[in-house]
PDB file of C-alpha atoms in Angstrom:
ATOM      1  CA  MET A   2       0.000   0.000   0.000  1.00 77.00           C
ATOM      2  CA  TRP A   3       2.777   2.433   0.939  1.00 84.00           C
ATOM      3  CA  VAL A   4       4.677   1.682  -2.263  1.00 86.00           C
ATOM      4  CA  ALA A   5       1.581   2.361  -4.362  1.00 87.00           C
ATOM      5  CA  ALA A   6       0.972   5.616  -2.471  1.00 91.00           C
ATOM      6  CA  ALA A   7       4.594   6.680  -3.018  1.00 90.00           C
ATOM      7  CA  PHE A   8       4.355   5.815  -6.731  1.00 90.00           C
ATOM      8  CA  MET A   9       1.211   7.923  -7.126  1.00 93.00           C
ATOM      9  CA  GLY A  10       2.872  10.701  -5.137  1.00 94.00           C
ATOM     10  CA  VAL A  11       5.840  10.838  -7.526  1.00 91.00           C
ATOM     11  CA  VAL A  12       3.516  10.840 -10.547  1.00 92.00           C
ATOM     12  CA  PHE A  13       1.449  13.658  -9.050  1.00 96.00           C
ATOM     13  CA  ILE A  14       4.475  15.783  -8.122  1.00 95.00           C
ATOM     14  CA  TRP A  15       6.192  15.339 -11.480  1.00 91.00           C
ATOM     15  CA  SER A  16       3.005  16.035 -13.436  1.00 92.00           C
ATOM     16  CA  THR A  17       2.168  19.199 -11.479  1.00 96.00           C
ATOM     17  CA  THR A  18       5.692  20.647 -11.407  1.00 95.00           C
ATOM     18  CA  PRO A  19       5.410  22.500 -14.787  1.00 94.00           C
ATOM     19  CA  LEU A  20       2.109  24.034 -13.674  1.00 94.00           C
ATOM     20  CA  ALA A  21       3.654  25.087 -10.360  1.00 95.00           C
ATOM     21  CA  ILE A  22       6.655  26.609 -12.176  1.00 95.00           C
ATOM     22  CA  GLN A  23       4.325  28.896 -14.114  1.00 94.00           C
ATOM     23  CA  ALA A  24       2.265  29.691 -11.012  1.00 94.00           C
ATOM     24  CA  SER A  25       5.391  30.626  -9.035  1.00 96.00           C
ATOM     25  CA  GLN A  26       6.024  33.437 -11.516  1.00 95.00           C
ATOM     26  CA  ASP A  27       2.628  35.035 -10.927  1.00 93.00           C
ATOM     27  CA  SER A  28       4.184  37.996  -9.088  1.00 93.00           C
ATOM     28  CA  VAL A  29       7.866  37.049  -8.986  1.00 94.00           C
ATOM     29  CA  ASN A  30      10.606  37.270 -11.615  1.00 93.00           C
ATOM     30  CA  PHE A  31      11.438  33.797 -13.006  1.00 95.00           C
ATOM     31  CA  LEU A  32      15.022  34.027 -11.735  1.00 96.00           C
ATOM     32  CA  MET A  33      13.979  34.980  -8.217  1.00 97.00           C
ATOM     33  CA  ALA A  34      11.250  32.313  -8.152  1.00 97.00           C
ATOM     34  CA  LEU A  35      13.773  29.624  -9.072  1.00 97.00           C
ATOM     35  CA  ALA A  36      16.488  30.913  -6.736  1.00 97.00           C
ATOM     36  CA  LEU A  37      14.091  30.940  -3.777  1.00 97.00           C
ATOM     37  CA  ARG A  38      12.966  27.397  -4.558  1.00 96.00           C
ATOM     38  CA  VAL A  39      16.528  26.077  -4.660  1.00 96.00           C
ATOM     39  CA  VAL A  40      17.759  27.982  -1.583  1.00 96.00           C
ATOM     40  CA  ILE A  41      14.769  26.913   0.515  1.00 97.00           C
ATOM     41  CA  SER A  42      15.299  23.307  -0.589  1.00 96.00           C
ATOM     42  CA  ALA A  43      19.011  23.524   0.287  1.00 96.00           C
ATOM     43  CA  VAL A  44      18.220  24.806   3.779  1.00 96.00           C
ATOM     44  CA  LEU A  45      15.596  22.102   4.341  1.00 95.00           C
ATOM     45  CA  ALA A  46      18.050  19.432   3.192  1.00 94.00           C
ATOM     46  CA  VAL A  47      20.324  20.094   6.193  1.00 95.00           C
ATOM     47  CA  PRO A  48      17.981  18.766   8.928  1.00 95.00           C
ATOM     48  CA  VAL A  49      17.043  15.857   6.634  1.00 92.00           C
ATOM     49  CA  LEU A  50      20.726  14.901   6.438  1.00 94.00           C
ATOM     50  CA  ARG A  51      20.994  15.130  10.232  1.00 94.00           C
ATOM     51  CA  ILE A  52      17.938  12.932  10.718  1.00 92.00           C
ATOM     52  CA  MET A  53      19.473  10.371   8.356  1.00 90.00           C
ATOM     53  CA  GLY A  54      22.762  10.538  10.252  1.00 95.00           C
ATOM     54  CA  LEU A  55      24.642  11.734   7.167  1.00 94.00           C
ATOM     55  CA  GLY A  56      27.280  14.394   6.714  1.00 94.00           C
ATOM     56  CA  LEU A  57      28.073  16.417   3.607  1.00 95.00           C
ATOM     57  CA  PRO A  58      31.410  15.318   2.058  1.00 95.00           C
ATOM     58  CA  LEU A  59      33.502  18.159   0.654  1.00 94.00           C
ATOM     59  CA  HIS A  60      36.414  16.269  -0.900  1.00 92.00           C
ATOM     60  CA  ARG A  61      37.346  16.863  -4.535  1.00 93.00           C
ATOM     61  CA  ALA A  62      35.381  13.938  -5.961  1.00 93.00           C
ATOM     62  CA  ALA A  63      32.248  14.978  -4.063  1.00 94.00           C
ATOM     63  CA  LEU A  64      32.534  18.596  -5.223  1.00 96.00           C
ATOM     64  CA  THR A  65      32.898  17.424  -8.821  1.00 96.00           C
ATOM     65  CA  SER A  66      29.766  15.327  -8.436  1.00 93.00           C
ATOM     66  CA  TYR A  67      27.877  18.303  -6.962  1.00 96.00           C
ATOM     67  CA  LEU A  68      29.010  20.424  -9.908  1.00 97.00           C
ATOM     68  CA  ALA A  69      27.720  17.789 -12.311  1.00 95.00           C
ATOM     69  CA  GLY A  70      24.377  17.856 -10.530  1.00 93.00           C
ATOM     70  CA  ALA A  71      24.322  21.655 -10.568  1.00 96.00           C
ATOM     71  CA  VAL A  72      24.339  21.584 -14.373  1.00 96.00           C
ATOM     72  CA  GLY A  73      20.877  20.063 -14.061  1.00 93.00           C
ATOM     73  CA  VAL A  74      19.607  22.234 -11.200  1.00 93.00           C
ATOM     74  CA  TYR A  75      21.141  25.584 -12.123  1.00 97.00           C
ATOM     75  CA  GLY A  76      21.533  25.290 -15.896  1.00 97.00           C
ATOM     76  CA  ALA A  77      18.571  23.128 -16.883  1.00 95.00           C
ATOM     77  CA  MET A  78      16.076  24.661 -14.476  1.00 96.00           C
ATOM     78  CA  LEU A  79      17.118  28.197 -15.381  1.00 97.00           C
ATOM     79  CA  CYS A  80      16.280  27.476 -19.029  1.00 97.00           C
ATOM     80  CA  VAL A  81      12.948  25.791 -18.345  1.00 96.00           C
ATOM     81  CA  TYR A  82      11.840  28.537 -15.917  1.00 96.00           C
ATOM     82  CA  TRP A  83      12.578  31.135 -18.604  1.00 96.00           C
ATOM     83  CA  GLY A  84      10.805  29.102 -21.285  1.00 94.00           C
ATOM     84  CA  ALA A  85       7.752  28.474 -19.092  1.00 94.00           C
ATOM     85  CA  ALA A  86       6.459  31.960 -19.908  1.00 91.00           C
ATOM     86  CA  TYR A  87       6.072  31.018 -23.592  1.00 92.00           C
ATOM     87  CA  LEU A  88       4.836  27.422 -23.475  1.00 90.00           C
ATOM     88  CA  PRO A  89       1.853  25.558 -21.948  1.00 89.00           C
ATOM     89  CA  SER A  90       2.777  23.627 -18.812  1.00 89.00           C
ATOM     90  CA  GLY A  91       1.628  20.312 -20.254  1.00 87.00           C
ATOM     91  CA  LEU A  92       3.954  20.549 -23.247  1.00 88.00           C
ATOM     92  CA  ILE A  93       6.912  21.265 -20.968  1.00 92.00           C
ATOM     93  CA  SER A  94       6.371  17.897 -19.294  1.00 89.00           C
ATOM     94  CA  VAL A  95       5.916  16.172 -22.667  1.00 88.00           C
ATOM     95  CA  LEU A  96       9.151  17.630 -24.046  1.00 90.00           C
ATOM     96  CA  TYR A  97      10.938  16.437 -20.913  1.00 89.00           C
ATOM     97  CA  GLY A  98       9.924  12.943 -21.988  1.00 84.00           C
ATOM     98  CA  LEU A  99      12.901  13.183 -24.347  1.00 87.00           C
ATOM     99  CA  SER A 100      15.348  13.200 -21.426  1.00 85.00           C
ATOM    100  CA  PRO A 101      15.644   9.393 -20.895  1.00 82.00           C
ATOM    101  CA  MET A 102      16.326   8.905 -24.596  1.00 83.00           C
ATOM    102  CA  LEU A 103      18.812  11.764 -24.793  1.00 87.00           C
ATOM    103  CA  SER A 104      20.563  10.546 -21.657  1.00 84.00           C
ATOM    104  CA  GLY A 105      20.821   7.061 -23.169  1.00 82.00           C
ATOM    105  CA  ALA A 106      22.292   8.438 -26.400  1.00 85.00           C
ATOM    106  CA  MET A 107      24.835  10.513 -24.446  1.00 87.00           C
ATOM    107  CA  ALA A 108      25.758   7.545 -22.255  1.00 84.00           C
ATOM    108  CA  TYR A 109      26.425   5.549 -25.430  1.00 82.00           C
ATOM    109  CA  TRP A 110      28.971   8.092 -26.699  1.00 84.00           C
ATOM    110  CA  TRP A 111      30.267   9.424 -23.365  1.00 85.00           C
ATOM    111  CA  LEU A 112      30.405   6.323 -21.144  1.00 81.00           C
ATOM    112  CA  GLY A 113      30.489   3.614 -23.793  1.00 79.00           C
ATOM    113  CA  GLU A 114      27.229   2.073 -22.572  1.00 72.00           C
ATOM    114  CA  ARG A 115      25.614  -0.098 -25.228  1.00 65.00           C
ATOM    115  CA  GLU A 116      22.055   1.183 -24.907  1.00 65.00           C
ATOM    116  CA  LEU A 117      21.348   2.252 -28.500  1.00 72.00           C
ATOM    117  CA  THR A 118      19.791  -0.925 -29.831  1.00 80.00           C
ATOM    118  CA  PRO A 119      18.004  -0.835 -33.228  1.00 82.00           C
ATOM    119  CA  ALA A 120      14.616  -0.573 -31.507  1.00 84.00           C
ATOM    120  CA  ARG A 121      15.799   2.395 -29.463  1.00 83.00           C
ATOM    121  CA  ILE A 122      17.190   4.137 -32.543  1.00 84.00           C
ATOM    122  CA  LEU A 123      13.759   3.719 -34.161  1.00 88.00           C
ATOM    123  CA  ALA A 124      12.182   5.056 -30.953  1.00 87.00           C
ATOM    124  CA  LEU A 125      14.372   8.165 -31.165  1.00 86.00           C
ATOM    125  CA  VAL A 126      13.269   8.759 -34.770  1.00 89.00           C
ATOM    126  CA  ILE A 127       9.587   8.428 -33.792  1.00 91.00           C
ATOM    127  CA  ALA A 128      10.041  10.738 -30.795  1.00 89.00           C
ATOM    128  CA  VAL A 129      11.810  13.406 -32.871  1.00 88.00           C
ATOM    129  CA  THR A 130       8.996  13.159 -35.444  1.00 91.00           C
ATOM    130  CA  GLY A 131       6.506  13.707 -32.628  1.00 90.00           C
ATOM    131  CA  LEU A 132       8.560  16.667 -31.456  1.00 88.00           C
ATOM    132  CA  GLY A 133       8.204  18.165 -34.940  1.00 88.00           C
ATOM    133  CA  PHE A 134       4.415  17.849 -34.727  1.00 88.00           C
ATOM    134  CA  VAL A 135       4.395  19.450 -31.256  1.00 86.00           C
ATOM    135  CA  VAL A 136       6.504  22.396 -32.457  1.00 80.00           C
ATOM    136  CA  ALA A 137       4.412  22.895 -35.596  1.00 84.00           C
ATOM    137  CA  GLY A 138       1.131  22.754 -33.683  1.00 81.00           C
ATOM    138  CA  ARG A 139       2.299  25.213 -31.040  1.00 76.00           C
ATOM    139  CA  LEU A 140       3.686  27.725 -33.540  1.00 76.00           C
ATOM    140  CA  MET A 141       0.293  27.788 -35.245  1.00 74.00           C
ATOM    141  CA  LEU A 142      -1.177  29.213 -32.029  1.00 72.00           C
ATOM    142  CA  ASP A 143       1.666  31.434 -30.862  1.00 81.00           C
ATOM    143  CA  GLU A 144       4.564  32.816 -32.914  1.00 80.00           C
ATOM    144  CA  MET A 145       6.602  33.393 -29.732  1.00 86.00           C
ATOM    145  CA  ALA A 146       6.259  29.767 -28.637  1.00 89.00           C
ATOM    146  CA  TRP A 147       9.639  28.992 -30.231  1.00 91.00           C
ATOM    147  CA  ARG A 148      11.272  30.683 -27.234  1.00 93.00           C
ATOM    148  CA  GLY A 149       9.633  28.273 -24.824  1.00 93.00           C
ATOM    149  CA  ILE A 150      10.428  25.298 -27.067  1.00 93.00           C
ATOM    150  CA  VAL A 151      14.097  26.274 -27.400  1.00 95.00           C
ATOM    151  CA  GLY A 152      14.387  27.015 -23.668  1.00 96.00           C
ATOM    152  CA  THR A 153      12.830  23.668 -22.727  1.00 95.00           C
ATOM    153  CA  LEU A 154      14.913  21.664 -25.216  1.00 95.00           C
ATOM    154  CA  VAL A 155      18.131  23.309 -23.981  1.00 97.00           C
ATOM    155  CA  SER A 156      16.964  22.454 -20.468  1.00 96.00           C
ATOM    156  CA  VAL A 157      16.404  18.807 -21.461  1.00 93.00           C
ATOM    157  CA  PHE A 158      19.873  18.712 -23.025  1.00 95.00           C
ATOM    158  CA  LEU A 159      21.534  20.119 -19.886  1.00 96.00           C
ATOM    159  CA  PHE A 160      19.522  17.757 -17.698  1.00 91.00           C
ATOM    160  CA  ALA A 161      20.812  14.816 -19.747  1.00 91.00           C
ATOM    161  CA  VAL A 162      24.396  16.123 -19.570  1.00 93.00           C
ATOM    162  CA  SER A 163      24.049  16.437 -15.805  1.00 92.00           C
ATOM    163  CA  ALA A 164      22.683  12.889 -15.447  1.00 88.00           C
ATOM    164  CA  VAL A 165      25.455  11.305 -17.521  1.00 90.00           C
ATOM    165  CA  TRP A 166      28.221  13.377 -15.914  1.00 93.00           C
ATOM    166  CA  THR A 167      26.945  12.473 -12.438  1.00 91.00           C
ATOM    167  CA  LYS A 168      26.948   8.817 -13.441  1.00 86.00           C
ATOM    168  CA  GLU A 169      30.536   9.173 -14.653  1.00 91.00           C
ATOM    169  CA  CYS A 170      31.484  10.673 -11.277  1.00 91.00           C
ATOM    170  CA  THR A 171      29.932   7.669  -9.532  1.00 85.00           C
ATOM    171  CA  LYS A 172      31.896   5.265 -11.733  1.00 86.00           C
ATOM    172  CA  ASN A 173      35.120   7.193 -11.057  1.00 88.00           C
ATOM    173  CA  ASN A 174      34.504   6.886  -7.322  1.00 83.00           C
ATOM    174  CA  GLU A 175      34.050   3.140  -7.710  1.00 81.00           C
ATOM    175  CA  ARG A 176      37.275   2.831  -9.709  1.00 84.00           C
ATOM    176  CA  ASN A 177      39.150   4.857  -7.085  1.00 83.00           C
ATOM    177  CA  GLN A 178      37.566   2.777  -4.303  1.00 77.00           C
ATOM    178  CA  GLN A 179      35.968   5.835  -2.722  1.00 83.00           C
ATOM    179  CA  ALA A 180      32.764   5.583  -0.729  1.00 78.00           C
ATOM    180  CA  PRO A 181      29.797   6.411  -2.962  1.00 83.00           C
ATOM    181  CA  LEU A 182      27.680   9.439  -2.128  1.00 88.00           C
ATOM    182  CA  HIS A 183      24.292   8.750  -0.609  1.00 87.00           C
ATOM    183  CA  PRO A 184      21.507  10.082  -2.861  1.00 86.00           C
ATOM    184  CA  LEU A 185      20.542  12.626  -0.187  1.00 89.00           C
ATOM    185  CA  GLN A 186      24.164  13.794   0.058  1.00 91.00           C
ATOM    186  CA  GLN A 187      24.264  14.230  -3.708  1.00 91.00           C
ATOM    187  CA  THR A 188      21.013  16.179  -3.620  1.00 90.00           C
ATOM    188  CA  ALA A 189      22.011  18.422  -0.716  1.00 93.00           C
ATOM    189  CA  GLY A 190      25.457  19.146  -2.173  1.00 94.00           C
ATOM    190  CA  THR A 191      23.961  19.907  -5.581  1.00 94.00           C
ATOM    191  CA  LEU A 192      21.354  22.243  -4.053  1.00 94.00           C
ATOM    192  CA  TRP A 193      23.951  24.152  -2.025  1.00 97.00           C
ATOM    193  CA  MET A 194      26.339  24.532  -4.963  1.00 97.00           C
ATOM    194  CA  SER A 195      23.440  25.665  -7.160  1.00 96.00           C
ATOM    195  CA  SER A 196      22.405  28.147  -4.455  1.00 97.00           C
ATOM    196  CA  ILE A 197      25.854  29.750  -4.676  1.00 97.00           C
ATOM    197  CA  PHE A 198      25.483  30.070  -8.458  1.00 98.00           C
ATOM    198  CA  PHE A 199      22.030  31.617  -8.069  1.00 97.00           C
ATOM    199  CA  ALA A 200      23.286  34.091  -5.450  1.00 96.00           C
ATOM    200  CA  LEU A 201      26.015  35.213  -7.860  1.00 97.00           C
ATOM    201  CA  THR A 202      23.515  35.434 -10.732  1.00 97.00           C
ATOM    202  CA  LEU A 203      21.082  37.526  -8.687  1.00 96.00           C
ATOM    203  CA  ALA A 204      23.900  39.872  -7.682  1.00 96.00           C
ATOM    204  CA  LEU A 205      25.210  40.238 -11.246  1.00 96.00           C
ATOM    205  CA  THR A 206      21.743  40.851 -12.724  1.00 95.00           C
ATOM    206  CA  GLY A 207      20.642  43.170  -9.940  1.00 93.00           C
ATOM    207  CA  THR A 208      17.499  41.104  -9.362  1.00 91.00           C
ATOM    208  CA  GLY A 209      15.856  41.943  -6.060  1.00 89.00           C
ATOM    209  CA  LEU A 210      12.873  40.788  -4.063  1.00 89.00           C
ATOM    210  CA  PRO A 211       9.502  41.954  -5.417  1.00 90.00           C
ATOM    211  CA  GLN A 212       7.493  44.551  -3.527  1.00 89.00           C
ATOM    212  CA  TYR A 213       4.298  42.562  -3.942  1.00 92.00           C
ATOM    213  CA  TRP A 214       3.934  38.825  -3.354  1.00 93.00           C
ATOM    214  CA  SER A 215       0.824  37.105  -4.606  1.00 96.00           C
ATOM    215  CA  GLN A 216      -0.565  34.148  -2.681  1.00 96.00           C
ATOM    216  CA  THR A 217      -0.256  32.066  -5.842  1.00 96.00           C
ATOM    217  CA  SER A 218       3.496  32.679  -6.093  1.00 96.00           C
ATOM    218  CA  LEU A 219       4.104  31.966  -2.413  1.00 96.00           C
ATOM    219  CA  ILE A 220       2.180  28.686  -2.453  1.00 97.00           C
ATOM    220  CA  ALA A 221       3.805  27.540  -5.708  1.00 97.00           C
ATOM    221  CA  ILE A 222       7.361  28.349  -4.558  1.00 97.00           C
ATOM    222  CA  GLY A 223       6.740  26.578  -1.250  1.00 97.00           C
ATOM    223  CA  TYR A 224       5.253  23.557  -3.018  1.00 97.00           C
ATOM    224  CA  LEU A 225       8.196  23.310  -5.425  1.00 97.00           C
ATOM    225  CA  ALA A 226      10.768  23.713  -2.642  1.00 96.00           C
ATOM    226  CA  VAL A 227       9.243  21.096  -0.347  1.00 95.00           C
ATOM    227  CA  ALA A 228       7.499  18.667  -2.702  1.00 94.00           C
ATOM    228  CA  GLY A 229       9.199  19.227  -6.040  1.00 91.00           C
ATOM    229  CA  SER A 230      12.769  19.174  -4.768  1.00 85.00           C
ATOM    230  CA  LEU A 231      12.779  17.130  -1.545  1.00 86.00           C
ATOM    231  CA  LEU A 232       9.642  15.036  -1.022  1.00 88.00           C
ATOM    232  CA  GLY A 233       9.532  13.982  -4.674  1.00 86.00           C
ATOM    233  CA  PHE A 234      13.150  12.873  -4.465  1.00 79.00           C
ATOM    234  CA  VAL A 235      12.624  10.827  -1.280  1.00 79.00           C
ATOM    235  CA  LEU A 236       9.480   9.161  -2.678  1.00 86.00           C
ATOM    236  CA  TYR A 237      11.210   8.405  -5.983  1.00 83.00           C
ATOM    237  CA  PHE A 238      14.080   6.532  -4.325  1.00 70.00           C
ATOM    238  CA  TYR A 239      11.639   4.742  -2.013  1.00 80.00           C
ATOM    239  CA  VAL A 240       9.733   3.499  -5.068  1.00 83.00           C
ATOM    240  CA  LEU A 241      12.990   2.635  -6.847  1.00 66.00           C
ATOM    241  CA  ASN A 242      14.007   0.421  -3.922  1.00 67.00           C
ATOM    242  CA  HIS A 243      10.699  -1.489  -3.893  1.00 79.00           C
ATOM    243  CA  LEU A 244       9.730  -1.809  -7.561  1.00 76.00           C
ATOM    244  CA  SER A 245      11.507  -3.015 -10.679  1.00 65.00           C
ATOM    245  CA  ALA A 246      13.154  -0.395 -12.872  1.00 58.00           C
ATOM    246  CA  ALA A 247      10.693  -1.219 -15.659  1.00 58.00           C
ATOM    247  CA  ARG A 248       7.744  -0.283 -13.462  1.00 69.00           C
ATOM    248  CA  VAL A 249       9.388   2.869 -12.151  1.00 72.00           C
ATOM    249  CA  THR A 250      10.023   4.110 -15.700  1.00 68.00           C
ATOM    250  CA  MET A 251       6.258   4.134 -16.226  1.00 77.00           C
ATOM    251  CA  ILE A 252       6.307   7.401 -14.275  1.00 84.00           C
ATOM    252  CA  THR A 253       7.932   9.147 -17.244  1.00 79.00           C
ATOM    253  CA  LEU A 254       4.989   8.043 -19.398  1.00 79.00           C
ATOM    254  CA  ILE A 255       2.125   8.757 -17.004  1.00 86.00           C
ATOM    255  CA  ALA A 256       3.316  12.147 -15.711  1.00 88.00           C
ATOM    256  CA  PRO A 257       3.394  13.957 -19.110  1.00 88.00           C
ATOM    257  CA  VAL A 258      -0.117  12.740 -19.969  1.00 83.00           C
ATOM    258  CA  LEU A 259      -1.449  13.992 -16.644  1.00 88.00           C
ATOM    259  CA  ALA A 260       0.446  17.276 -17.056  1.00 89.00           C
ATOM    260  CA  VAL A 261      -1.316  17.922 -20.377  1.00 85.00           C
ATOM    261  CA  PHE A 262      -4.701  17.419 -18.736  1.00 86.00           C
ATOM    262  CA  TRP A 263      -3.815  19.501 -15.652  1.00 90.00           C
ATOM    263  CA  GLY A 264      -2.988  22.370 -18.010  1.00 89.00           C
ATOM    264  CA  TYR A 265      -6.199  21.846 -19.970  1.00 84.00           C
ATOM    265  CA  TRP A 266      -8.439  21.642 -16.895  1.00 87.00           C
ATOM    266  CA  PHE A 267      -6.913  24.325 -14.654  1.00 85.00           C
ATOM    267  CA  MET A 268      -5.273  26.742 -17.101  1.00 83.00           C
ATOM    268  CA  GLU A 269      -7.557  26.210 -20.143  1.00 82.00           C
ATOM    269  CA  GLU A 270      -4.487  25.552 -22.300  1.00 81.00           C
ATOM    270  CA  VAL A 271      -5.412  25.066 -25.949  1.00 77.00           C
ATOM    271  CA  LEU A 272      -4.030  22.032 -27.792  1.00 73.00           C
ATOM    272  CA  LEU A 273      -4.445  21.631 -31.540  1.00 79.00           C
ATOM    273  CA  GLU A 274      -4.966  18.216 -33.122  1.00 85.00           C
ATOM    274  CA  THR A 275      -1.454  18.464 -34.592  1.00 86.00           C
ATOM    275  CA  THR A 276      -0.024  18.961 -31.108  1.00 82.00           C
ATOM    276  CA  LEU A 277      -1.941  15.980 -29.703  1.00 86.00           C
ATOM    277  CA  GLN A 278      -0.673  13.822 -32.565  1.00 90.00           C
ATOM    278  CA  GLY A 279       2.855  14.911 -31.722  1.00 89.00           C
ATOM    279  CA  VAL A 280       2.313  14.117 -28.030  1.00 87.00           C
ATOM    280  CA  ILE A 281       1.126  10.600 -28.920  1.00 90.00           C
ATOM    281  CA  LEU A 282       4.133  10.016 -31.206  1.00 91.00           C
ATOM    282  CA  LEU A 283       6.613  11.375 -28.663  1.00 90.00           C
ATOM    283  CA  LEU A 284       5.237   9.328 -25.771  1.00 88.00           C
ATOM    284  CA  GLY A 285       4.943   6.289 -28.054  1.00 90.00           C
ATOM    285  CA  GLY A 286       8.622   6.689 -28.944  1.00 88.00           C
ATOM    286  CA  LEU A 287       9.449   6.972 -25.238  1.00 86.00           C
ATOM    287  CA  ALA A 288       7.526   3.755 -24.465  1.00 86.00           C
ATOM    288  CA  MET A 289       9.374   1.960 -27.271  1.00 86.00           C
ATOM    289  CA  TYR A 290      12.694   3.261 -25.923  1.00 84.00           C
ATOM    290  CA  LEU A 291      11.957   2.094 -22.374  1.00 79.00           C
ATOM    291  CA  TRP A 292      10.774  -1.370 -23.414  1.00 80.00           C
ATOM    292  CA  PRO A 293      12.575  -2.294 -26.672  1.00 82.00           C
ATOM    293  CA  GLY A 294      12.806  -6.042 -25.984  1.00 78.00           C
ATOM    294  CA  TYR A 295      10.191  -7.336 -28.440  1.00 74.00           C
ATOM    295  CA  LEU A 296      11.318  -5.171 -31.380  1.00 77.00           C
ATOM    296  CA  ASP A 297      14.963  -6.019 -30.755  1.00 76.00           C
ATOM    297  CA  ARG A 298      14.090  -9.715 -30.946  1.00 79.00           C
ATOM    298  CA  VAL A 299      12.375  -9.021 -34.287  1.00 74.00           C
ATOM    299  CA  PHE A 300      15.467  -7.165 -35.531  1.00 72.00           C
ATOM    300  CA  SER A 301      17.584 -10.062 -34.287  1.00 76.00           C
ATOM    301  CA  ARG A 302      15.650 -12.606 -36.339  1.00 75.00           C
ATOM    302  CA  VAL A 303      15.599 -10.404 -39.453  1.00 72.00           C
ATOM    303  CA  SER A 304      19.162  -9.065 -39.482  1.00 66.00           C
ATOM    304  CA  GLY A 305      21.094 -11.295 -37.112  1.00 61.00           C
ATOM    305  CA  TYR A 306      21.537  -8.431 -34.644  1.00 55.00           C
ATOM    306  CA  LYS A 307      22.103  -9.672 -31.104  1.00 57.00           C
ATOM    307  CA  ALA A 308      20.785  -7.541 -28.253  1.00 53.00           C
ATOM    308  CA  VAL A 309      23.342  -6.867 -25.568  1.00 49.00           C
ATOM    309  CA  GLU A 310      20.930  -5.908 -22.832  1.00 48.00           C
ATOM    310  CA  ASN A 311      18.599  -7.964 -20.743  1.00 44.00           C
ATOM    311  CA  GLN A 312      15.414  -5.952 -21.015  1.00 44.00           C
ATOM    312  CA  GLU A 313      12.579  -6.373 -18.564  1.00 44.00           C
TER     313      GLU A 313
END
């Protein structure tokens, strides 16, 4: 029962995050809204570490790993927060469905992981085709939507870079026989390093606190800081420890679909038929990428290709 509740909690948090990002900017500059979210999360992470009986390593390998994570928190989130002003919340979540595929492609070239099977290459082609439909459909409604699309895609790219770089740091620690970082240590260190970057950015841009705070912004920033950055992380790893990886990856399929409907129901976001077709293609490509076993067996019989992974 608790595992099912945690699973649904992760799905809910991930699907509502794009909507909350837009809501947090109701009366607050996007940069300040993001900086407050990250700083509050970093502060809250300290007592969580104490409760878990964990410290915060500051050796060179740990700092490198935090920097890798900060590419995702500072770089990726900065881009998506900026792009959120030009794109419906539901489409932000859908575009983020590209991240597992992009991370897999990067891991293939960067870490030498053999994840790009023929079925997954076909999945990438289908997903990119769906992306084309999404872009075309959105530009029909709003000429400025390209800003949100570019911002979100750059964010997805940086998120993938961060994930692969962090994984490389973990492998380096294993090779050097160093103790691996606990997920909460990685999160806390990443949040604190990102907070430093945001403090510098706020100082350089002269961004200050707003004179007026709407209730919407305050609730959204608080929700993102507590649920989006900390609770969602804890629930995700709880689910990961109790369910198979194949079941956990279903979150990346369910959350974007829910996000589209949250935007439609609560924000009256308009979606053209072309956009919906693109969403179906993109999520279909993602499903094929996550579970390529059957198609790879077909490719194996037809071309003699031998899959190198044991897919669930």
